[in-house]
Every structure is written in C-alpha cells, then in structure tokens.
Amino acid sequence: MNSGPHILIVDDHREIRDLVSRVLSLEGFRVSVAADGKAMRKVLADSRIDLILLDLMLPGEDGLSLCRGVRAESRVPIIMLTAKGDEVDRVIGLEMGADDYLPKPFGSRELIARIRAVLRRSQANDVAIERQAASTHYRFDRWVLETARRELLRDDGVTVPLSTGEYELLLALVERPQRVLSREQLLDLARGRAATAFDRSIDTQISRLRKKLERDPAEPRMIKTIWGGGYMFAMAVERI
C-alpha cells in the first residue's frame, strides 16, 4: 500500500477516474475515488484527504458548489478539473476557494507537477498557521485584525465577519502597509498558490473588503488602487 499523500478524485467518468488513479498510484500517492458529491462527502468523512481533484461538471451538485462547501469546513487543497474553456468558470472556481485548476485534456506530467506544487504550498501554509498560533493584533484606523481568531474588530466593539478569502487578503495587505502589491503577488500571498492570468478574483475581494472597512467605499482611503501596479494598503499599521 502506498504511503504517500492521499488524493481524492471526484469525476463522474469512470475511465478518467481509473486512468488518473493508475497514474497517481504509480507516483506513490494513495487514491480514493468518487463519482458525485454524495460519494465525495462519505470519503471525506471516513478518510484524511490531502488533496481533492474535483471535476467542474458533475451530475446533480456541480463542482463549484462542492468546492464552496468543502472550503467552508476545511483547508484541504482543491484542484478543479474542467473541460470548459470559459475564463469565467475558472475565475469562479478560484474565488470559491480552489487552489488551482487544470483544463481537460491534460497530460500526466502536468497533473503530477500541479499536485506536488499545491501540496508544497499547502504544507508551507500549515507551518505558517502553526507559527501564528499565538495571537497577533494589527491596529489601523478604527480597526483591529486579530489573527488567532481571524476576527476584524471595530472600535465600537462590533465584530465584522470576514470570509476566508477576505481575511487572507486583508492579512496580506496589513502585513505590508504602504507597499504596492500586484494582483499576482496578492494571489500568491492570500491564496497560497501560484498566480494565474485569471486574477479578477482579487478585484472582487478588494471590493468586498472596501465595503466592510471604508467609511465611503466609493472613495477608499485604506486600500488604494495603483493603476498599472495593483493595490496598496495606505494606512499606518501598528502590530500590538
């Protein structure tokens, strides 16, 4: 029995499941398979999965919905598999928490390379999270961001909820105030994955953060757009 990372393949095509299973097994991975969301949840409940290969087009509950559900409960890495060439579907998948995507048809070498790259980044993120176990607070303007509880606190005592993506992006910004960060840098810092050309998810998250942070989101003072450069967190930040 292989002792490598445990990969879950979620695809309704048996031929693809069998082929990818053989490829991964030969590379030393442990493999489980599921044909739909119900079977996927059973595997996740019964096993420790290190990475999910999740097909976008599934019968019943589609891959985007399943990705969102997994990400709400877990940090397990997800690579979306898609036969679609539409950029919008890939962007949506990344916004819902996928760590990478791979269009069909794909070669075995690229598949293995992508899996190993995502696993490396995931392991690095786990180490970073452990190092941040002791609470760190970042104070700026009328806000405090507390890392241990991943909470955003206003000076009147109100706690403003943040999605995982919003929290990771805000943390990347407040750790680097007064620095211009490109979309590619922010993708890498906030999502723990290599940047892709499909970076509109950053713009969406920035817009959501502005609505929560700014007194006037239409005239942002904290998160500035740097035309041709990316974004900059313009406020002074105190680590307490």
mmCIF file of C-alpha atoms in Angstrom:
data_model
loop_
_atom_site.group_PDB
_atom_site.id
_atom_site.type_symbol
_atom_site.label_atom_id
_atom_site.label_comp_id
_atom_site.label_asym_id
_atom_site.label_seq_id
_atom_site.Cartn_x
_atom_site.Cartn_y
_atom_site.Cartn_z
ATOM 1 C CA MET A 1 0.000 0.000 0.000
ATOM 2 C CA ASN A 2 1.327 3.445 -0.920
ATOM 3 C CA SER A 3 2.249 5.712 1.982
ATOM 4 C CA GLY A 4 2.256 8.994 0.070
ATOM 5 C CA PRO A 5 -0.328 11.812 0.207
ATOM 6 C CA HIS A 6 -3.941 10.718 -0.085
ATOM 7 C CA ILE A 7 -5.665 12.106 -3.208
ATOM 8 C CA LEU A 8 -9.433 12.055 -3.758
ATOM 9 C CA ILE A 9 -10.558 12.034 -7.407
ATOM 10 C CA VAL A 10 -14.119 13.305 -7.909
ATOM 11 C CA ASP A 11 -15.260 12.709 -11.510
ATOM 12 C CA ASP A 12 -18.350 11.063 -12.950
ATOM 13 C CA HIS A 13 -16.432 9.460 -15.836
ATOM 14 C CA ARG A 14 -15.169 6.052 -14.755
ATOM 15 C CA GLU A 15 -12.495 5.970 -17.468
ATOM 16 C CA ILE A 16 -10.971 9.210 -16.189
ATOM 17 C CA ARG A 17 -11.094 8.030 -12.572
ATOM 18 C CA ASP A 18 -9.385 4.761 -13.485
ATOM 19 C CA LEU A 19 -6.727 6.407 -15.646
ATOM 20 C CA VAL A 20 -5.844 9.114 -13.129
ATOM 21 C CA SER A 21 -5.865 6.563 -10.298
ATOM 22 C CA ARG A 22 -3.288 4.440 -12.094
ATOM 23 C CA VAL A 23 -1.078 7.436 -12.821
ATOM 24 C CA LEU A 24 -1.176 8.664 -9.229
ATOM 25 C CA SER A 25 -0.639 5.199 -7.759
ATOM 26 C CA LEU A 26 2.477 4.734 -9.876
ATOM 27 C CA GLU A 27 3.788 8.008 -8.430
ATOM 28 C CA GLY A 28 3.355 6.764 -4.865
ATOM 29 C CA PHE A 29 0.084 8.505 -3.982
ATOM 30 C CA ARG A 30 -2.781 6.864 -2.162
ATOM 31 C CA VAL A 31 -6.002 7.265 -4.128
ATOM 32 C CA SER A 32 -9.721 7.291 -3.388
ATOM 33 C CA VAL A 33 -12.421 7.979 -5.961
ATOM 34 C CA ALA A 34 -15.952 9.368 -6.006
ATOM 35 C CA ALA A 35 -18.434 9.832 -8.837
ATOM 36 C CA ASP A 36 -20.518 12.585 -7.236
ATOM 37 C CA GLY A 37 -20.896 14.869 -4.239
ATOM 38 C CA LYS A 38 -22.558 12.284 -2.004
ATOM 39 C CA ALA A 39 -19.727 9.809 -2.500
ATOM 40 C CA MET A 40 -17.171 12.593 -2.052
ATOM 41 C CA ARG A 41 -18.589 13.560 1.333
ATOM 42 C CA LYS A 42 -18.518 9.952 2.504
ATOM 43 C CA VAL A 43 -14.819 9.642 1.613
ATOM 44 C CA LEU A 44 -14.035 12.941 3.339
ATOM 45 C CA ALA A 45 -15.910 11.813 6.449
ATOM 46 C CA ASP A 46 -14.110 8.478 6.566
ATOM 47 C CA SER A 47 -10.575 9.400 5.470
ATOM 48 C CA ARG A 48 -7.879 12.003 5.868
ATOM 49 C CA ILE A 49 -7.582 13.510 2.397
ATOM 50 C CA ASP A 50 -4.551 15.619 1.452
ATOM 51 C CA LEU A 51 -5.856 16.967 -1.871
ATOM 52 C CA ILE A 52 -9.034 16.791 -3.970
ATOM 53 C CA LEU A 53 -9.115 16.614 -7.763
ATOM 54 C CA LEU A 54 -12.625 17.944 -8.381
ATOM 55 C CA ASP A 55 -14.361 17.903 -11.760
ATOM 56 C CA LEU A 56 -16.350 21.038 -12.540
ATOM 57 C CA MET A 57 -19.158 19.279 -14.443
ATOM 58 C CA LEU A 58 -20.811 16.690 -12.219
ATOM 59 C CA PRO A 59 -24.342 15.275 -12.161
ATOM 60 C CA GLY A 60 -26.541 16.814 -9.513
ATOM 61 C CA GLU A 61 -24.460 19.149 -7.353
ATOM 62 C CA ASP A 62 -21.745 20.631 -9.547
ATOM 63 C CA GLY A 63 -18.071 21.067 -8.749
ATOM 64 C CA LEU A 64 -18.337 24.768 -7.928
ATOM 65 C CA SER A 65 -20.959 24.135 -5.260
ATOM 66 C CA LEU A 66 -18.977 21.228 -3.832
ATOM 67 C CA CYS A 67 -15.817 23.338 -3.767
ATOM 68 C CA ARG A 68 -17.588 26.052 -1.817
ATOM 69 C CA GLY A 69 -18.948 23.530 0.659
ATOM 70 C CA VAL A 70 -15.563 21.911 1.261
ATOM 71 C CA ARG A 71 -13.844 25.246 1.678
ATOM 72 C CA ALA A 72 -16.381 26.365 4.284
ATOM 73 C CA GLU A 73 -15.314 23.474 6.502
ATOM 74 C CA SER A 74 -11.747 22.614 5.581
ATOM 75 C CA ARG A 75 -8.421 23.865 4.198
ATOM 76 C CA VAL A 76 -7.831 20.679 2.171
ATOM 77 C CA PRO A 77 -6.336 21.761 -1.184
ATOM 78 C CA ILE A 78 -8.573 21.545 -4.262
ATOM 79 C CA ILE A 79 -7.590 21.378 -7.925
ATOM 80 C CA MET A 80 -10.539 21.928 -10.255
ATOM 81 C CA LEU A 81 -10.692 19.798 -13.411
ATOM 82 C CA THR A 82 -12.605 21.437 -16.234
ATOM 83 C CA ALA A 83 -13.284 20.762 -19.893
ATOM 84 C CA LYS A 84 -14.610 24.276 -20.264
ATOM 85 C CA GLY A 85 -12.505 26.955 -21.882
ATOM 86 C CA ASP A 86 -14.585 29.762 -20.397
ATOM 87 C CA GLU A 87 -12.455 32.030 -18.221
ATOM 88 C CA VAL A 88 -15.456 32.920 -16.047
ATOM 89 C CA ASP A 89 -15.844 29.353 -14.771
ATOM 90 C CA ARG A 90 -12.180 29.226 -13.793
ATOM 91 C CA VAL A 91 -12.357 32.573 -12.013
ATOM 92 C CA ILE A 92 -15.463 31.497 -10.102
ATOM 93 C CA GLY A 93 -13.764 28.271 -9.065
ATOM 94 C CA LEU A 94 -10.758 30.145 -7.731
ATOM 95 C CA GLU A 95 -12.991 32.625 -5.908
ATOM 96 C CA MET A 96 -14.841 29.776 -4.234
ATOM 97 C CA GLY A 97 -11.595 28.502 -2.783
ATOM 98 C CA ALA A 98 -9.981 26.212 -5.342
ATOM 99 C CA ASP A 99 -6.188 26.288 -5.144
ATOM 100 C CA ASP A 100 -5.597 25.641 -8.841
ATOM 101 C CA TYR A 101 -7.353 24.402 -11.954
ATOM 102 C CA LEU A 102 -6.386 22.066 -14.764
ATOM 103 C CA PRO A 103 -8.218 22.070 -18.111
ATOM 104 C CA LYS A 104 -9.020 18.780 -19.822
ATOM 105 C CA PRO A 105 -7.395 17.074 -21.601
ATOM 106 C CA PHE A 106 -4.233 17.155 -19.506
ATOM 107 C CA GLY A 107 -1.003 15.183 -19.523
ATOM 108 C CA SER A 108 0.130 13.014 -16.634
ATOM 109 C CA ARG A 109 3.326 15.039 -16.130
ATOM 110 C CA GLU A 110 1.445 18.314 -15.759
ATOM 111 C CA LEU A 111 -1.072 16.695 -13.419
ATOM 112 C CA ILE A 112 1.650 15.349 -11.123
ATOM 113 C CA ALA A 113 3.545 18.653 -11.203
ATOM 114 C CA ARG A 114 0.430 20.616 -10.258
ATOM 115 C CA ILE A 115 -0.458 18.246 -7.438
ATOM 116 C CA ARG A 116 3.034 18.375 -5.959
ATOM 117 C CA ALA A 117 3.152 22.179 -6.235
ATOM 118 C CA VAL A 118 -0.212 22.633 -4.481
ATOM 119 C CA LEU A 119 0.766 20.161 -1.757
ATOM 120 C CA ARG A 120 4.037 22.042 -1.137
ATOM 121 C CA ARG A 121 2.187 25.326 -0.771
ATOM 122 C CA SER A 122 -0.391 23.721 1.496
ATOM 123 C CA GLN A 123 2.302 22.339 3.775
ATOM 124 C CA ALA A 124 4.008 25.738 3.900
ATOM 125 C CA ASN A 125 0.693 27.359 4.825
ATOM 126 C CA ASP A 126 0.147 24.842 7.627
ATOM 127 C CA VAL A 127 3.566 25.685 9.063
ATOM 128 C CA ALA A 128 2.808 29.399 8.850
ATOM 129 C CA ILE A 129 -0.528 28.898 10.599
ATOM 130 C CA GLU A 130 1.150 26.999 13.423
ATOM 131 C CA ARG A 131 3.674 29.811 13.824
ATOM 132 C CA GLN A 132 0.806 32.280 14.138
ATOM 133 C CA ALA A 133 -0.926 30.255 16.841
ATOM 134 C CA ALA A 134 -0.032 32.972 19.343
ATOM 135 C CA SER A 135 -2.417 35.833 18.722
ATOM 136 C CA THR A 136 -1.184 38.824 16.757
ATOM 137 C CA HIS A 137 -3.190 42.035 16.511
ATOM 138 C CA TYR A 138 -2.885 44.612 13.735
ATOM 139 C CA ARG A 139 -4.350 48.044 14.536
ATOM 140 C CA PHE A 140 -5.191 50.544 11.794
ATOM 141 C CA ASP A 141 -7.627 53.451 11.615
ATOM 142 C CA ARG A 142 -10.664 52.318 13.683
ATOM 143 C CA TRP A 143 -9.975 48.595 13.261
ATOM 144 C CA VAL A 144 -8.087 45.722 14.881
ATOM 145 C CA LEU A 145 -7.426 42.478 12.992
ATOM 146 C CA GLU A 146 -6.857 39.558 15.389
ATOM 147 C CA THR A 147 -5.099 36.614 13.754
ATOM 148 C CA ALA A 148 -5.724 33.896 16.351
ATOM 149 C CA ARG A 149 -9.490 34.225 15.991
ATOM 150 C CA ARG A 150 -9.327 35.626 12.465
ATOM 151 C CA GLU A 151 -11.599 38.462 13.577
ATOM 152 C CA LEU A 152 -11.976 42.060 12.453
ATOM 153 C CA LEU A 153 -12.976 44.322 15.359
ATOM 154 C CA ARG A 154 -14.245 47.882 15.057
ATOM 155 C CA ASP A 155 -13.510 50.486 17.738
ATOM 156 C CA ASP A 156 -17.157 50.441 18.867
ATOM 157 C CA GLY A 157 -16.855 46.742 19.745
ATOM 158 C CA VAL A 158 -18.571 45.367 16.647
ATOM 159 C CA THR A 159 -17.062 42.242 15.080
ATOM 160 C CA VAL A 160 -17.280 42.311 11.292
ATOM 161 C CA PRO A 161 -17.352 38.817 9.698
ATOM 162 C CA LEU A 162 -14.793 38.012 7.011
ATOM 163 C CA SER A 163 -14.783 35.165 4.541
ATOM 164 C CA THR A 164 -11.601 33.094 4.328
ATOM 165 C CA GLY A 165 -10.600 34.874 1.140
ATOM 166 C CA GLU A 166 -11.255 38.322 2.607
ATOM 167 C CA TYR A 167 -9.287 37.516 5.756
ATOM 168 C CA GLU A 168 -6.278 36.140 3.878
ATOM 169 C CA LEU A 169 -6.217 39.145 1.546
ATOM 170 C CA LEU A 170 -6.577 41.692 4.353
ATOM 171 C CA LEU A 171 -3.817 39.980 6.336
ATOM 172 C CA ALA A 172 -1.521 40.097 3.295
ATOM 173 C CA LEU A 173 -2.210 43.835 2.966
ATOM 174 C CA VAL A 174 -1.834 44.868 6.609
ATOM 175 C CA GLU A 175 1.413 42.919 6.918
ATOM 176 C CA ARG A 176 2.810 45.046 4.059
ATOM 177 C CA PRO A 177 1.434 48.588 4.503
ATOM 178 C CA GLN A 178 2.452 51.380 2.120
ATOM 179 C CA ARG A 179 3.709 48.829 -0.396
ATOM 180 C CA VAL A 180 2.335 48.418 -3.897
ATOM 181 C CA LEU A 181 1.362 44.779 -4.406
ATOM 182 C CA SER A 182 0.471 43.420 -7.833
ATOM 183 C CA ARG A 183 -2.523 41.165 -8.331
ATOM 184 C CA GLU A 184 -0.143 38.261 -8.897
ATOM 185 C CA GLN A 185 1.597 38.945 -5.574
ATOM 186 C CA LEU A 186 -1.711 39.213 -3.749
ATOM 187 C CA LEU A 187 -2.966 35.978 -5.278
ATOM 188 C CA ASP A 188 0.166 34.189 -4.121
ATOM 189 C CA LEU A 189 0.157 35.776 -0.654
ATOM 190 C CA ALA A 190 -3.551 35.436 0.018
ATOM 191 C CA ARG A 191 -4.326 32.105 -1.594
ATOM 192 C CA GLY A 192 -1.048 30.258 -1.110
ATOM 193 C CA ARG A 193 -0.854 29.290 -4.773
ATOM 194 C CA ALA A 194 0.975 30.435 -7.860
ATOM 195 C CA ALA A 195 -0.581 33.407 -9.569
ATOM 196 C CA THR A 196 -2.513 32.842 -12.762
ATOM 197 C CA ALA A 197 -3.570 35.134 -15.533
ATOM 198 C CA PHE A 198 -7.136 34.951 -14.271
ATOM 199 C CA ASP A 199 -6.747 37.440 -11.435
ATOM 200 C CA ARG A 200 -10.136 39.120 -11.322
ATOM 201 C CA SER A 201 -10.902 37.329 -8.069
ATOM 202 C CA ILE A 202 -8.571 39.772 -6.315
ATOM 203 C CA ASP A 203 -10.599 42.725 -7.598
ATOM 204 C CA THR A 204 -13.779 41.127 -6.275
ATOM 205 C CA GLN A 205 -12.295 40.538 -2.819
ATOM 206 C CA ILE A 206 -10.884 44.080 -2.698
ATOM 207 C CA SER A 207 -14.336 45.469 -3.473
ATOM 208 C CA ARG A 208 -15.877 43.401 -0.657
ATOM 209 C CA LEU A 209 -13.199 44.483 1.813
ATOM 210 C CA ARG A 210 -13.740 48.140 0.950
ATOM 211 C CA LYS A 211 -17.455 47.821 1.655
ATOM 212 C CA LYS A 212 -16.647 46.469 5.111
ATOM 213 C CA LEU A 213 -13.701 48.721 6.004
ATOM 214 C CA GLU A 214 -14.163 52.078 4.333
ATOM 215 C CA ARG A 215 -16.427 54.872 5.515
ATOM 216 C CA ASP A 216 -17.040 55.649 1.837
ATOM 217 C CA PRO A 217 -16.214 52.638 -0.383
ATOM 218 C CA ALA A 218 -16.567 54.836 -3.472
ATOM 219 C CA GLU A 219 -13.665 56.983 -2.202
ATOM 220 C CA PRO A 220 -11.387 54.451 -0.476
ATOM 221 C CA ARG A 221 -8.694 55.763 1.869
ATOM 222 C CA MET A 222 -7.327 52.438 3.119
ATOM 223 C CA ILE A 223 -6.969 50.185 0.090
ATOM 224 C CA LYS A 224 -5.774 52.304 -2.801
ATOM 225 C CA THR A 225 -5.832 51.219 -6.419
ATOM 226 C CA ILE A 226 -2.473 51.836 -8.069
ATOM 227 C CA TRP A 227 -3.178 51.999 -11.768
ATOM 228 C CA GLY A 228 -0.944 49.646 -13.666
ATOM 229 C CA GLY A 229 0.528 48.377 -10.395
ATOM 230 C CA GLY A 230 -2.088 46.719 -8.237
ATOM 231 C CA TYR A 231 -3.167 47.778 -4.740
ATOM 232 C CA MET A 232 -1.639 49.423 -1.673
ATOM 233 C CA PHE A 233 -2.766 49.459 1.943
ATOM 234 C CA ALA A 234 -2.332 53.179 2.616
ATOM 235 C CA MET A 235 -2.973 53.302 6.377
ATOM 236 C CA ALA A 236 -0.367 53.119 9.098
ATOM 237 C CA VAL A 237 -0.479 49.713 10.794
ATOM 238 C CA GLU A 238 0.579 49.010 14.376
ATOM 239 C CA ARG A 239 1.331 45.470 15.479
ATOM 240 C CA ILE A 240 0.220 45.014 19.084
#
